[in-house]
Amino acid sequence: MNPWPFVAGAYSVAILLTAALILWAFASMRRAEAAADALTRE
Amino acid sequence: MHAFANPTRFLRFARPATTWLLLIGPALAAVGILAGLTLTPPDYLQGETVRILYIHVPSAWLGMAGWMGIAAASISQLVWRHPLAAVAGRAAAPAGATFAAICLMTGSIWGRPTWGTWWEWDGRLTSMLILFFMYLGYIALASAERERGGEGRITAIYGLVGAINLPIIHYSVLWWRTLHQGESIGVTGSSIDNSILWPLPLTMIGFTCLFGAVVLMRIRAELAEAKVEARLRRMSR
């Protein structure tokens, strides 16, 4: 059995899910902080 | 910890810490992954599939560390009523759930060529799957309690009681006959040869930094949302 498709699959899952988690956390933080800053400026 | 009870003081620490963790984490993880894929030799028994180790072990550690964080936050909330404890617990849950899912998926992919099966209902795999479902329960409970305007005490009790699963996961390979290998990395040393083991600390620290960055970003988002809600409540009076 060729092991490389399994290695590639495992790394793809780990990298994609980690990247999605970071992007979601970053986007939600920026959105929330922008809303808070906008309200403070009003 | 009580020094961070003041959100302003916490943010003074969290803003630069988020940036540093987002710089150091991906760099260390990338170096560890590249080294693990290209510089280490294949295992004498498992061959090339051993390279899954460099992402599977950090995700298993972080899946469990997330709940350790939730349990610590729960104690802090229930005993000392730390104002940021409930926020910290809620912030750790999505990251812990994601890494528990990565652990389960990479373990399943590793199992197919090594054991000849994608899944086996043995102690380690089943207790890790239970941890993942417990994360989903925690996220749902925390969200429901927050919507009702609760203090999050029920969620904190759930987080504390759920910590009983952590020693079960850890000792499952010793307590039950299992397909999963026994403990190969302990406090006193490792049964894995150093020529294979050395990139692992890099991915462990790298992914841990990323986990920390996600938790800080979630806390910052929740604090900003709370600020907006408080302001809108004041304006509506």
PDB file of C-alpha atoms in Angstrom:
ATOM      1  CA  MET A   1       0.000   0.000   0.000  1.00  0.00           C
ATOM      2  CA  ASN A   2       1.452   3.376  -1.046  1.00  0.00           C
ATOM      3  CA  PRO A   3       1.741   5.402   2.218  1.00  0.00           C
ATOM      4  CA  TRP A   4       2.095   8.854   0.663  1.00  0.00           C
ATOM      5  CA  PRO A   5      -1.621   9.491  -0.133  1.00  0.00           C
ATOM      6  CA  PHE A   6      -2.351   8.821   3.560  1.00  0.00           C
ATOM      7  CA  VAL A   7       0.438  11.169   4.705  1.00  0.00           C
ATOM      8  CA  ALA A   8      -0.734  13.875   2.267  1.00  0.00           C
ATOM      9  CA  GLY A   9      -4.357  13.413   3.352  1.00  0.00           C
ATOM     10  CA  ALA A  10      -3.507  13.714   7.051  1.00  0.00           C
ATOM     11  CA  TYR A  11      -1.418  16.861   6.516  1.00  0.00           C
ATOM     12  CA  SER A  12      -4.097  18.423   4.298  1.00  0.00           C
ATOM     13  CA  VAL A  13      -6.780  17.865   6.948  1.00  0.00           C
ATOM     14  CA  ALA A  14      -4.592  19.283   9.732  1.00  0.00           C
ATOM     15  CA  ILE A  15      -3.420  22.354   7.801  1.00  0.00           C
ATOM     16  CA  LEU A  16      -6.833  23.205   6.301  1.00  0.00           C
ATOM     17  CA  LEU A  17      -8.728  22.891   9.598  1.00  0.00           C
ATOM     18  CA  THR A  18      -6.064  24.859  11.527  1.00  0.00           C
ATOM     19  CA  ALA A  19      -6.039  27.613   8.880  1.00  0.00           C
ATOM     20  CA  ALA A  20      -9.863  27.773   8.890  1.00  0.00           C
ATOM     21  CA  LEU A  21      -9.886  28.049  12.701  1.00  0.00           C
ATOM     22  CA  ILE A  22      -7.324  30.889  12.692  1.00  0.00           C
ATOM     23  CA  LEU A  23      -9.086  32.791   9.898  1.00  0.00           C
ATOM     24  CA  TRP A  24     -12.478  32.474  11.625  1.00  0.00           C
ATOM     25  CA  ALA A  25     -11.049  33.633  14.989  1.00  0.00           C
ATOM     26  CA  PHE A  26      -9.179  36.524  13.335  1.00  0.00           C
ATOM     27  CA  ALA A  27     -12.172  37.677  11.254  1.00  0.00           C
ATOM     28  CA  SER A  28     -14.601  37.537  14.190  1.00  0.00           C
ATOM     29  CA  MET A  29     -12.134  39.439  16.404  1.00  0.00           C
ATOM     30  CA  ARG A  30     -11.578  42.174  13.797  1.00  0.00           C
ATOM     31  CA  ARG A  31     -15.334  42.509  13.184  1.00  0.00           C
ATOM     32  CA  ALA A  32     -16.141  42.752  16.918  1.00  0.00           C
ATOM     33  CA  GLU A  33     -13.312  45.208  17.672  1.00  0.00           C
ATOM     34  CA  ALA A  34     -14.242  47.382  14.669  1.00  0.00           C
ATOM     35  CA  ALA A  35     -17.852  47.547  15.896  1.00  0.00           C
ATOM     36  CA  ALA A  36     -16.701  48.460  19.415  1.00  0.00           C
ATOM     37  CA  ASP A  37     -14.334  51.159  18.088  1.00  0.00           C
ATOM     38  CA  ALA A  38     -17.064  52.604  15.843  1.00  0.00           C
ATOM     39  CA  LEU A  39     -19.438  52.856  18.795  1.00  0.00           C
ATOM     40  CA  THR A  40     -16.760  54.533  20.935  1.00  0.00           C
ATOM     41  CA  ARG A  41     -16.125  57.161  18.224  1.00  0.00           C
ATOM     42  CA  GLU A  42     -19.860  57.998  17.925  1.00  0.00           C
TER      43      GLU A  42
ATOM     44  CA  MET B   1      -4.265  35.606  37.152  1.00  0.00           C
ATOM     45  CA  HIS B   2      -6.153  38.176  39.187  1.00  0.00           C
ATOM     46  CA  ALA B   3      -4.006  40.894  37.596  1.00  0.00           C
ATOM     47  CA  PHE B   4      -5.968  40.190  34.379  1.00  0.00           C
ATOM     48  CA  ALA B   5      -9.373  40.626  36.045  1.00  0.00           C
ATOM     49  CA  ASN B   6      -9.373  44.126  34.549  1.00  0.00           C
ATOM     50  CA  PRO B   7     -10.194  43.795  30.799  1.00  0.00           C
ATOM     51  CA  THR B   8      -8.143  46.913  29.934  1.00  0.00           C
ATOM     52  CA  ARG B   9      -5.063  45.431  31.615  1.00  0.00           C
ATOM     53  CA  PHE B  10      -5.761  42.079  29.939  1.00  0.00           C
ATOM     54  CA  LEU B  11      -5.996  43.713  26.497  1.00  0.00           C
ATOM     55  CA  ARG B  12      -2.688  45.514  27.070  1.00  0.00           C
ATOM     56  CA  PHE B  13      -1.116  42.055  27.328  1.00  0.00           C
ATOM     57  CA  ALA B  14      -3.336  40.246  24.774  1.00  0.00           C
ATOM     58  CA  ARG B  15      -2.815  42.559  21.777  1.00  0.00           C
ATOM     59  CA  PRO B  16       0.983  42.145  21.426  1.00  0.00           C
ATOM     60  CA  ALA B  17       0.793  38.510  22.601  1.00  0.00           C
ATOM     61  CA  THR B  18      -1.638  37.662  19.755  1.00  0.00           C
ATOM     62  CA  THR B  19       0.732  39.154  17.183  1.00  0.00           C
ATOM     63  CA  TRP B  20       3.772  37.325  18.563  1.00  0.00           C
ATOM     64  CA  LEU B  21       1.962  33.987  18.758  1.00  0.00           C
ATOM     65  CA  LEU B  22       0.695  34.418  15.168  1.00  0.00           C
ATOM     66  CA  LEU B  23       4.276  35.050  14.010  1.00  0.00           C
ATOM     67  CA  ILE B  24       6.095  32.351  16.013  1.00  0.00           C
ATOM     68  CA  GLY B  25       3.436  29.610  15.749  1.00  0.00           C
ATOM     69  CA  PRO B  26       3.233  29.189  11.948  1.00  0.00           C
ATOM     70  CA  ALA B  27       7.027  29.553  11.595  1.00  0.00           C
ATOM     71  CA  LEU B  28       7.802  26.772  14.084  1.00  0.00           C
ATOM     72  CA  ALA B  29       5.009  24.525  12.787  1.00  0.00           C
ATOM     73  CA  ALA B  30       6.166  24.999   9.167  1.00  0.00           C
ATOM     74  CA  VAL B  31       9.813  24.194  10.017  1.00  0.00           C
ATOM     75  CA  GLY B  32       8.731  21.128  12.032  1.00  0.00           C
ATOM     76  CA  ILE B  33       6.404  19.882   9.273  1.00  0.00           C
ATOM     77  CA  LEU B  34       9.001  20.389   6.524  1.00  0.00           C
ATOM     78  CA  ALA B  35      11.680  18.653   8.606  1.00  0.00           C
ATOM     79  CA  GLY B  36       9.283  15.829   9.438  1.00  0.00           C
ATOM     80  CA  LEU B  37       8.363  15.324   5.784  1.00  0.00           C
ATOM     81  CA  THR B  38      11.833  15.612   4.259  1.00  0.00           C
ATOM     82  CA  LEU B  39      14.678  15.229   6.772  1.00  0.00           C
ATOM     83  CA  THR B  40      13.703  12.341   9.041  1.00  0.00           C
ATOM     84  CA  PRO B  41      14.115   8.678   8.041  1.00  0.00           C
ATOM     85  CA  PRO B  42      11.107   6.333   7.619  1.00  0.00           C
ATOM     86  CA  ASP B  43      10.297   4.063  10.562  1.00  0.00           C
ATOM     87  CA  TYR B  44      11.644   0.478  10.316  1.00  0.00           C
ATOM     88  CA  LEU B  45       8.124  -0.932  10.905  1.00  0.00           C
ATOM     89  CA  GLN B  46       5.601   1.731   9.834  1.00  0.00           C
ATOM     90  CA  GLY B  47       7.650   3.178   6.967  1.00  0.00           C
ATOM     91  CA  GLU B  48       6.648   6.628   5.686  1.00  0.00           C
ATOM     92  CA  THR B  49       3.293   6.747   7.523  1.00  0.00           C
ATOM     93  CA  VAL B  50       5.164   7.551  10.755  1.00  0.00           C
ATOM     94  CA  ARG B  51       5.391  11.139   9.438  1.00  0.00           C
ATOM     95  CA  ILE B  52       1.746  11.653  10.470  1.00  0.00           C
ATOM     96  CA  LEU B  53       3.166  11.712  14.023  1.00  0.00           C
ATOM     97  CA  TYR B  54       4.222  15.371  13.665  1.00  0.00           C
ATOM     98  CA  ILE B  55       0.631  16.587  13.337  1.00  0.00           C
ATOM     99  CA  HIS B  56      -1.260  13.831  15.152  1.00  0.00           C
ATOM    100  CA  VAL B  57       0.582  14.161  18.499  1.00  0.00           C
ATOM    101  CA  PRO B  58       0.271  17.999  18.731  1.00  0.00           C
ATOM    102  CA  SER B  59      -3.437  17.806  17.875  1.00  0.00           C
ATOM    103  CA  ALA B  60      -3.994  15.096  20.531  1.00  0.00           C
ATOM    104  CA  TRP B  61      -2.137  17.225  23.097  1.00  0.00           C
ATOM    105  CA  LEU B  62      -4.107  20.364  22.209  1.00  0.00           C
ATOM    106  CA  GLY B  63      -7.435  18.523  22.122  1.00  0.00           C
ATOM    107  CA  MET B  64      -6.792  17.516  25.742  1.00  0.00           C
ATOM    108  CA  ALA B  65      -5.099  20.795  26.748  1.00  0.00           C
ATOM    109  CA  GLY B  66      -8.192  22.688  25.606  1.00  0.00           C
ATOM    110  CA  TRP B  67     -10.324  20.853  28.138  1.00  0.00           C
ATOM    111  CA  MET B  68      -7.629  21.307  30.825  1.00  0.00           C
ATOM    112  CA  GLY B  69      -7.966  25.037  30.133  1.00  0.00           C
ATOM    113  CA  ILE B  70     -11.758  24.806  30.365  1.00  0.00           C
ATOM    114  CA  ALA B  71     -11.476  22.951  33.703  1.00  0.00           C
ATOM    115  CA  ALA B  72      -9.014  25.550  35.071  1.00  0.00           C
ATOM    116  CA  ALA B  73     -11.299  28.380  33.899  1.00  0.00           C
ATOM    117  CA  SER B  74     -14.283  26.622  35.496  1.00  0.00           C
ATOM    118  CA  ILE B  75     -12.503  26.377  38.867  1.00  0.00           C
ATOM    119  CA  SER B  76     -11.459  30.009  38.580  1.00  0.00           C
ATOM    120  CA  GLN B  77     -15.055  31.003  37.857  1.00  0.00           C
ATOM    121  CA  LEU B  78     -16.729  28.867  40.519  1.00  0.00           C
ATOM    122  CA  VAL B  79     -14.200  29.462  43.326  1.00  0.00           C
ATOM    123  CA  TRP B  80     -12.772  32.947  42.751  1.00  0.00           C
ATOM    124  CA  ARG B  81     -15.475  34.352  40.424  1.00  0.00           C
ATOM    125  CA  HIS B  82     -12.771  35.640  38.101  1.00  0.00           C
ATOM    126  CA  PRO B  83     -14.577  37.934  35.598  1.00  0.00           C
ATOM    127  CA  LEU B  84     -12.672  36.625  32.568  1.00  0.00           C
ATOM    128  CA  ALA B  85     -12.882  32.922  33.491  1.00  0.00           C
ATOM    129  CA  ALA B  86     -16.180  32.187  31.704  1.00  0.00           C
ATOM    130  CA  VAL B  87     -14.939  34.087  28.625  1.00  0.00           C
ATOM    131  CA  ALA B  88     -11.667  32.120  28.665  1.00  0.00           C
ATOM    132  CA  GLY B  89     -13.526  28.797  28.911  1.00  0.00           C
ATOM    133  CA  ARG B  90     -15.789  29.699  25.997  1.00  0.00           C
ATOM    134  CA  ALA B  91     -12.752  30.883  23.995  1.00  0.00           C
ATOM    135  CA  ALA B  92     -10.857  27.603  24.482  1.00  0.00           C
ATOM    136  CA  ALA B  93     -13.735  25.365  23.364  1.00  0.00           C
ATOM    137  CA  PRO B  94     -13.747  25.910  19.550  1.00  0.00           C
ATOM    138  CA  ALA B  95      -9.953  25.522  19.369  1.00  0.00           C
ATOM    139  CA  GLY B  96     -10.029  22.380  21.535  1.00  0.00           C
ATOM    140  CA  ALA B  97     -12.868  20.899  19.462  1.00  0.00           C
ATOM    141  CA  THR B  98     -11.002  21.600  16.205  1.00  0.00           C
ATOM    142  CA  PHE B  99      -7.789  19.945  17.424  1.00  0.00           C
ATOM    143  CA  ALA B 100      -9.728  16.977  18.842  1.00  0.00           C
ATOM    144  CA  ALA B 101     -11.321  16.594  15.377  1.00  0.00           C
ATOM    145  CA  ILE B 102      -7.892  16.848  13.689  1.00  0.00           C
ATOM    146  CA  CYS B 103      -6.565  14.213  16.099  1.00  0.00           C
ATOM    147  CA  LEU B 104      -9.431  11.835  15.294  1.00  0.00           C
ATOM    148  CA  MET B 105      -9.157  12.358  11.525  1.00  0.00           C
ATOM    149  CA  THR B 106      -5.357  12.094  11.283  1.00  0.00           C
ATOM    150  CA  GLY B 107      -5.450   9.077  13.608  1.00  0.00           C
ATOM    151  CA  SER B 108      -8.037   7.410  11.404  1.00  0.00           C
ATOM    152  CA  ILE B 109      -5.946   8.120   8.283  1.00  0.00           C
ATOM    153  CA  TRP B 110      -2.859   6.765  10.088  1.00  0.00           C
ATOM    154  CA  GLY B 111      -4.775   3.672  11.205  1.00  0.00           C
ATOM    155  CA  ARG B 112      -5.812   2.523   7.723  1.00  0.00           C
ATOM    156  CA  PRO B 113      -2.319   1.618   6.388  1.00  0.00           C
ATOM    157  CA  THR B 114      -0.955   0.693   9.849  1.00  0.00           C
ATOM    158  CA  TRP B 115      -3.787  -1.354  11.396  1.00  0.00           C
ATOM    159  CA  GLY B 116      -5.783  -2.105   8.245  1.00  0.00           C
ATOM    160  CA  THR B 117      -8.850  -0.232   9.517  1.00  0.00           C
ATOM    161  CA  TRP B 118     -10.082   3.383   9.597  1.00  0.00           C
ATOM    162  CA  TRP B 119     -11.722   2.991  12.995  1.00  0.00           C
ATOM    163  CA  GLU B 120     -11.789   0.666  15.983  1.00  0.00           C
ATOM    164  CA  TRP B 121     -13.984   1.075  19.064  1.00  0.00           C
ATOM    165  CA  ASP B 122     -11.113   0.754  21.524  1.00  0.00           C
ATOM    166  CA  GLY B 123     -10.431   2.750  24.695  1.00  0.00           C
ATOM    167  CA  ARG B 124      -8.217   5.511  23.300  1.00  0.00           C
ATOM    168  CA  LEU B 125     -10.191   6.223  20.117  1.00  0.00           C
ATOM    169  CA  THR B 126     -13.573   6.065  21.811  1.00  0.00           C
ATOM    170  CA  SER B 127     -12.572   8.290  24.761  1.00  0.00           C
ATOM    171  CA  MET B 128     -11.131  10.852  22.314  1.00  0.00           C
ATOM    172  CA  LEU B 129     -14.372  10.786  20.289  1.00  0.00           C
ATOM    173  CA  ILE B 130     -16.311  11.350  23.529  1.00  0.00           C
ATOM    174  CA  LEU B 131     -14.060  14.364  24.239  1.00  0.00           C
ATOM    175  CA  PHE B 132     -14.958  15.815  20.823  1.00  0.00           C
ATOM    176  CA  PHE B 133     -18.701  15.400  21.495  1.00  0.00           C
ATOM    177  CA  MET B 134     -18.220  16.929  24.956  1.00  0.00           C
ATOM    178  CA  TYR B 135     -16.711  20.010  23.302  1.00  0.00           C
ATOM    179  CA  LEU B 136     -19.797  20.314  21.085  1.00  0.00           C
ATOM    180  CA  GLY B 137     -21.993  20.007  24.181  1.00  0.00           C
ATOM    181  CA  TYR B 138     -19.951  22.649  25.995  1.00  0.00           C
ATOM    182  CA  ILE B 139     -20.208  25.096  23.063  1.00  0.00           C
ATOM    183  CA  ALA B 140     -23.985  24.564  22.800  1.00  0.00           C
ATOM    184  CA  LEU B 141     -24.522  24.868  26.571  1.00  0.00           C
ATOM    185  CA  ALA B 142     -22.345  27.988  26.886  1.00  0.00           C
ATOM    186  CA  SER B 143     -24.161  29.632  23.970  1.00  0.00           C
ATOM    187  CA  ALA B 144     -27.609  28.792  25.383  1.00  0.00           C
ATOM    188  CA  GLU B 145     -26.704  29.996  28.875  1.00  0.00           C
ATOM    189  CA  ARG B 146     -25.237  33.222  27.521  1.00  0.00           C
ATOM    190  CA  GLU B 147     -28.363  33.944  25.445  1.00  0.00           C
ATOM    191  CA  ARG B 148     -30.470  33.579  28.584  1.00  0.00           C
ATOM    192  CA  GLY B 149     -28.226  36.071  30.371  1.00  0.00           C
ATOM    193  CA  GLY B 150     -26.829  33.494  32.797  1.00  0.00           C
ATOM    194  CA  GLU B 151     -23.467  33.758  34.552  1.00  0.00           C
ATOM    195  CA  GLY B 152     -22.253  30.520  32.980  1.00  0.00           C
ATOM    196  CA  ARG B 153     -22.188  28.531  36.230  1.00  0.00           C
ATOM    197  CA  ILE B 154     -23.917  25.467  34.728  1.00  0.00           C
ATOM    198  CA  THR B 155     -21.418  25.526  31.857  1.00  0.00           C
ATOM    199  CA  ALA B 156     -18.554  25.793  34.374  1.00  0.00           C
ATOM    200  CA  ILE B 157     -19.841  22.775  36.332  1.00  0.00           C
ATOM    201  CA  TYR B 158     -20.126  20.825  33.056  1.00  0.00           C
ATOM    202  CA  GLY B 159     -16.552  21.855  32.177  1.00  0.00           C
ATOM    203  CA  LEU B 160     -15.271  20.682  35.548  1.00  0.00           C
ATOM    204  CA  VAL B 161     -17.142  17.360  35.551  1.00  0.00           C
ATOM    205  CA  GLY B 162     -16.077  16.711  31.945  1.00  0.00           C
ATOM    206  CA  ALA B 163     -12.411  16.803  33.010  1.00  0.00           C
ATOM    207  CA  ILE B 164     -12.885  13.250  34.334  1.00  0.00           C
ATOM    208  CA  ASN B 165     -12.478  12.118  30.706  1.00  0.00           C
ATOM    209  CA  LEU B 166      -8.873  13.413  30.529  1.00  0.00           C
ATOM    210  CA  PRO B 167      -7.228  10.724  32.734  1.00  0.00           C
ATOM    211  CA  ILE B 168      -9.430   8.136  30.997  1.00  0.00           C
ATOM    212  CA  ILE B 169      -7.979   9.190  27.609  1.00  0.00           C
ATOM    213  CA  HIS B 170      -4.439   9.233  28.990  1.00  0.00           C
ATOM    214  CA  TYR B 171      -4.533   5.857  30.752  1.00  0.00           C
ATOM    215  CA  SER B 172      -6.840   4.113  28.262  1.00  0.00           C
ATOM    216  CA  VAL B 173      -3.866   2.433  26.546  1.00  0.00           C
ATOM    217  CA  LEU B 174      -2.763   0.990  29.906  1.00  0.00           C
ATOM    218  CA  TRP B 175      -6.182   0.048  31.329  1.00  0.00           C
ATOM    219  CA  TRP B 176      -7.602  -1.745  28.286  1.00  0.00           C
ATOM    220  CA  ARG B 177      -6.241  -4.037  25.605  1.00  0.00           C
ATOM    221  CA  THR B 178      -6.067  -1.659  22.671  1.00  0.00           C
ATOM    222  CA  LEU B 179      -5.046  -1.410  19.032  1.00  0.00           C
ATOM    223  CA  HIS B 180      -3.537   2.020  19.758  1.00  0.00           C
ATOM    224  CA  GLN B 181       0.114   1.871  20.732  1.00  0.00           C
ATOM    225  CA  GLY B 182       1.073   2.380  24.366  1.00  0.00           C
ATOM    226  CA  GLU B 183       2.664   5.515  25.770  1.00  0.00           C
ATOM    227  CA  SER B 184       5.754   6.199  23.660  1.00  0.00           C
ATOM    228  CA  ILE B 185       6.613   9.679  25.001  1.00  0.00           C
ATOM    229  CA  GLY B 186       6.749  10.091  28.771  1.00  0.00           C
ATOM    230  CA  VAL B 187       8.244  12.415  31.352  1.00  0.00           C
ATOM    231  CA  THR B 188      11.377  10.286  31.703  1.00  0.00           C
ATOM    232  CA  GLY B 189      12.045   9.739  27.997  1.00  0.00           C
ATOM    233  CA  SER B 190      10.782   8.329  24.721  1.00  0.00           C
ATOM    234  CA  SER B 191      10.809   4.956  22.997  1.00  0.00           C
ATOM    235  CA  ILE B 192      10.952   6.758  19.618  1.00  0.00           C
ATOM    236  CA  ASP B 193      14.430   7.124  18.123  1.00  0.00           C
ATOM    237  CA  ASN B 194      15.841  10.683  18.239  1.00  0.00           C
ATOM    238  CA  SER B 195      16.405  10.697  14.465  1.00  0.00           C
ATOM    239  CA  ILE B 196      12.581  10.573  14.056  1.00  0.00           C
ATOM    240  CA  LEU B 197      11.592  12.438  17.213  1.00  0.00           C
ATOM    241  CA  TRP B 198      13.476  15.751  16.903  1.00  0.00           C
ATOM    242  CA  PRO B 199      10.982  17.761  14.707  1.00  0.00           C
ATOM    243  CA  LEU B 200       8.115  16.888  17.074  1.00  0.00           C
ATOM    244  CA  PRO B 201       8.903  19.592  19.700  1.00  0.00           C
ATOM    245  CA  LEU B 202       8.856  22.177  16.880  1.00  0.00           C
ATOM    246  CA  THR B 203       5.335  21.237  15.739  1.00  0.00           C
ATOM    247  CA  MET B 204       4.203  20.823  19.370  1.00  0.00           C
ATOM    248  CA  ILE B 205       5.317  24.364  20.298  1.00  0.00           C
ATOM    249  CA  GLY B 206       4.203  25.813  16.935  1.00  0.00           C
ATOM    250  CA  PHE B 207       0.655  24.456  17.116  1.00  0.00           C
ATOM    251  CA  THR B 208       0.459  25.365  20.830  1.00  0.00           C
ATOM    252  CA  CYS B 209       1.309  28.993  19.924  1.00  0.00           C
ATOM    253  CA  LEU B 210      -1.464  28.931  17.287  1.00  0.00           C
ATOM    254  CA  PHE B 211      -3.887  27.502  19.839  1.00  0.00           C
ATOM    255  CA  GLY B 212      -2.936  30.306  22.249  1.00  0.00           C
ATOM    256  CA  ALA B 213      -3.438  32.906  19.508  1.00  0.00           C
ATOM    257  CA  VAL B 214      -6.926  31.563  18.704  1.00  0.00           C
ATOM    258  CA  VAL B 215      -7.911  31.626  22.398  1.00  0.00           C
ATOM    259  CA  LEU B 216      -6.678  35.225  22.769  1.00  0.00           C
ATOM    260  CA  MET B 217      -8.494  36.304  19.598  1.00  0.00           C
ATOM    261  CA  ARG B 218     -11.750  34.710  20.826  1.00  0.00           C
ATOM    262  CA  ILE B 219     -11.394  36.442  24.223  1.00  0.00           C
ATOM    263  CA  ARG B 220     -10.769  39.782  22.490  1.00  0.00           C
ATOM    264  CA  ALA B 221     -13.834  39.239  20.268  1.00  0.00           C
ATOM    265  CA  GLU B 222     -16.043  38.413  23.265  1.00  0.00           C
ATOM    266  CA  LEU B 223     -14.795  41.458  25.228  1.00  0.00           C
ATOM    267  CA  ALA B 224     -15.494  43.729  22.250  1.00  0.00           C
ATOM    268  CA  GLU B 225     -18.977  42.211  21.779  1.00  0.00           C
ATOM    269  CA  ALA B 226     -19.707  42.703  25.496  1.00  0.00           C
ATOM    270  CA  LYS B 227     -18.583  46.328  25.201  1.00  0.00           C
ATOM    271  CA  VAL B 228     -20.970  46.916  22.268  1.00  0.00           C
ATOM    272  CA  GLU B 229     -23.872  45.201  24.079  1.00  0.00           C
ATOM    273  CA  ALA B 230     -23.297  47.282  27.238  1.00  0.00           C
ATOM    274  CA  ARG B 231     -23.122  50.493  25.213  1.00  0.00           C
ATOM    275  CA  LEU B 232     -26.302  49.706  23.268  1.00  0.00           C
ATOM    276  CA  ARG B 233     -28.122  48.865  26.525  1.00  0.00           C
ATOM    277  CA  ARG B 234     -27.090  52.205  28.008  1.00  0.00           C
ATOM    278  CA  MET B 235     -28.181  54.060  24.843  1.00  0.00           C
ATOM    279  CA  SER B 236     -31.597  52.353  24.795  1.00  0.00           C
ATOM    280  CA  ARG B 237     -32.461  53.561  28.355  1.00  0.00           C
TER     281      ARG B 237
END
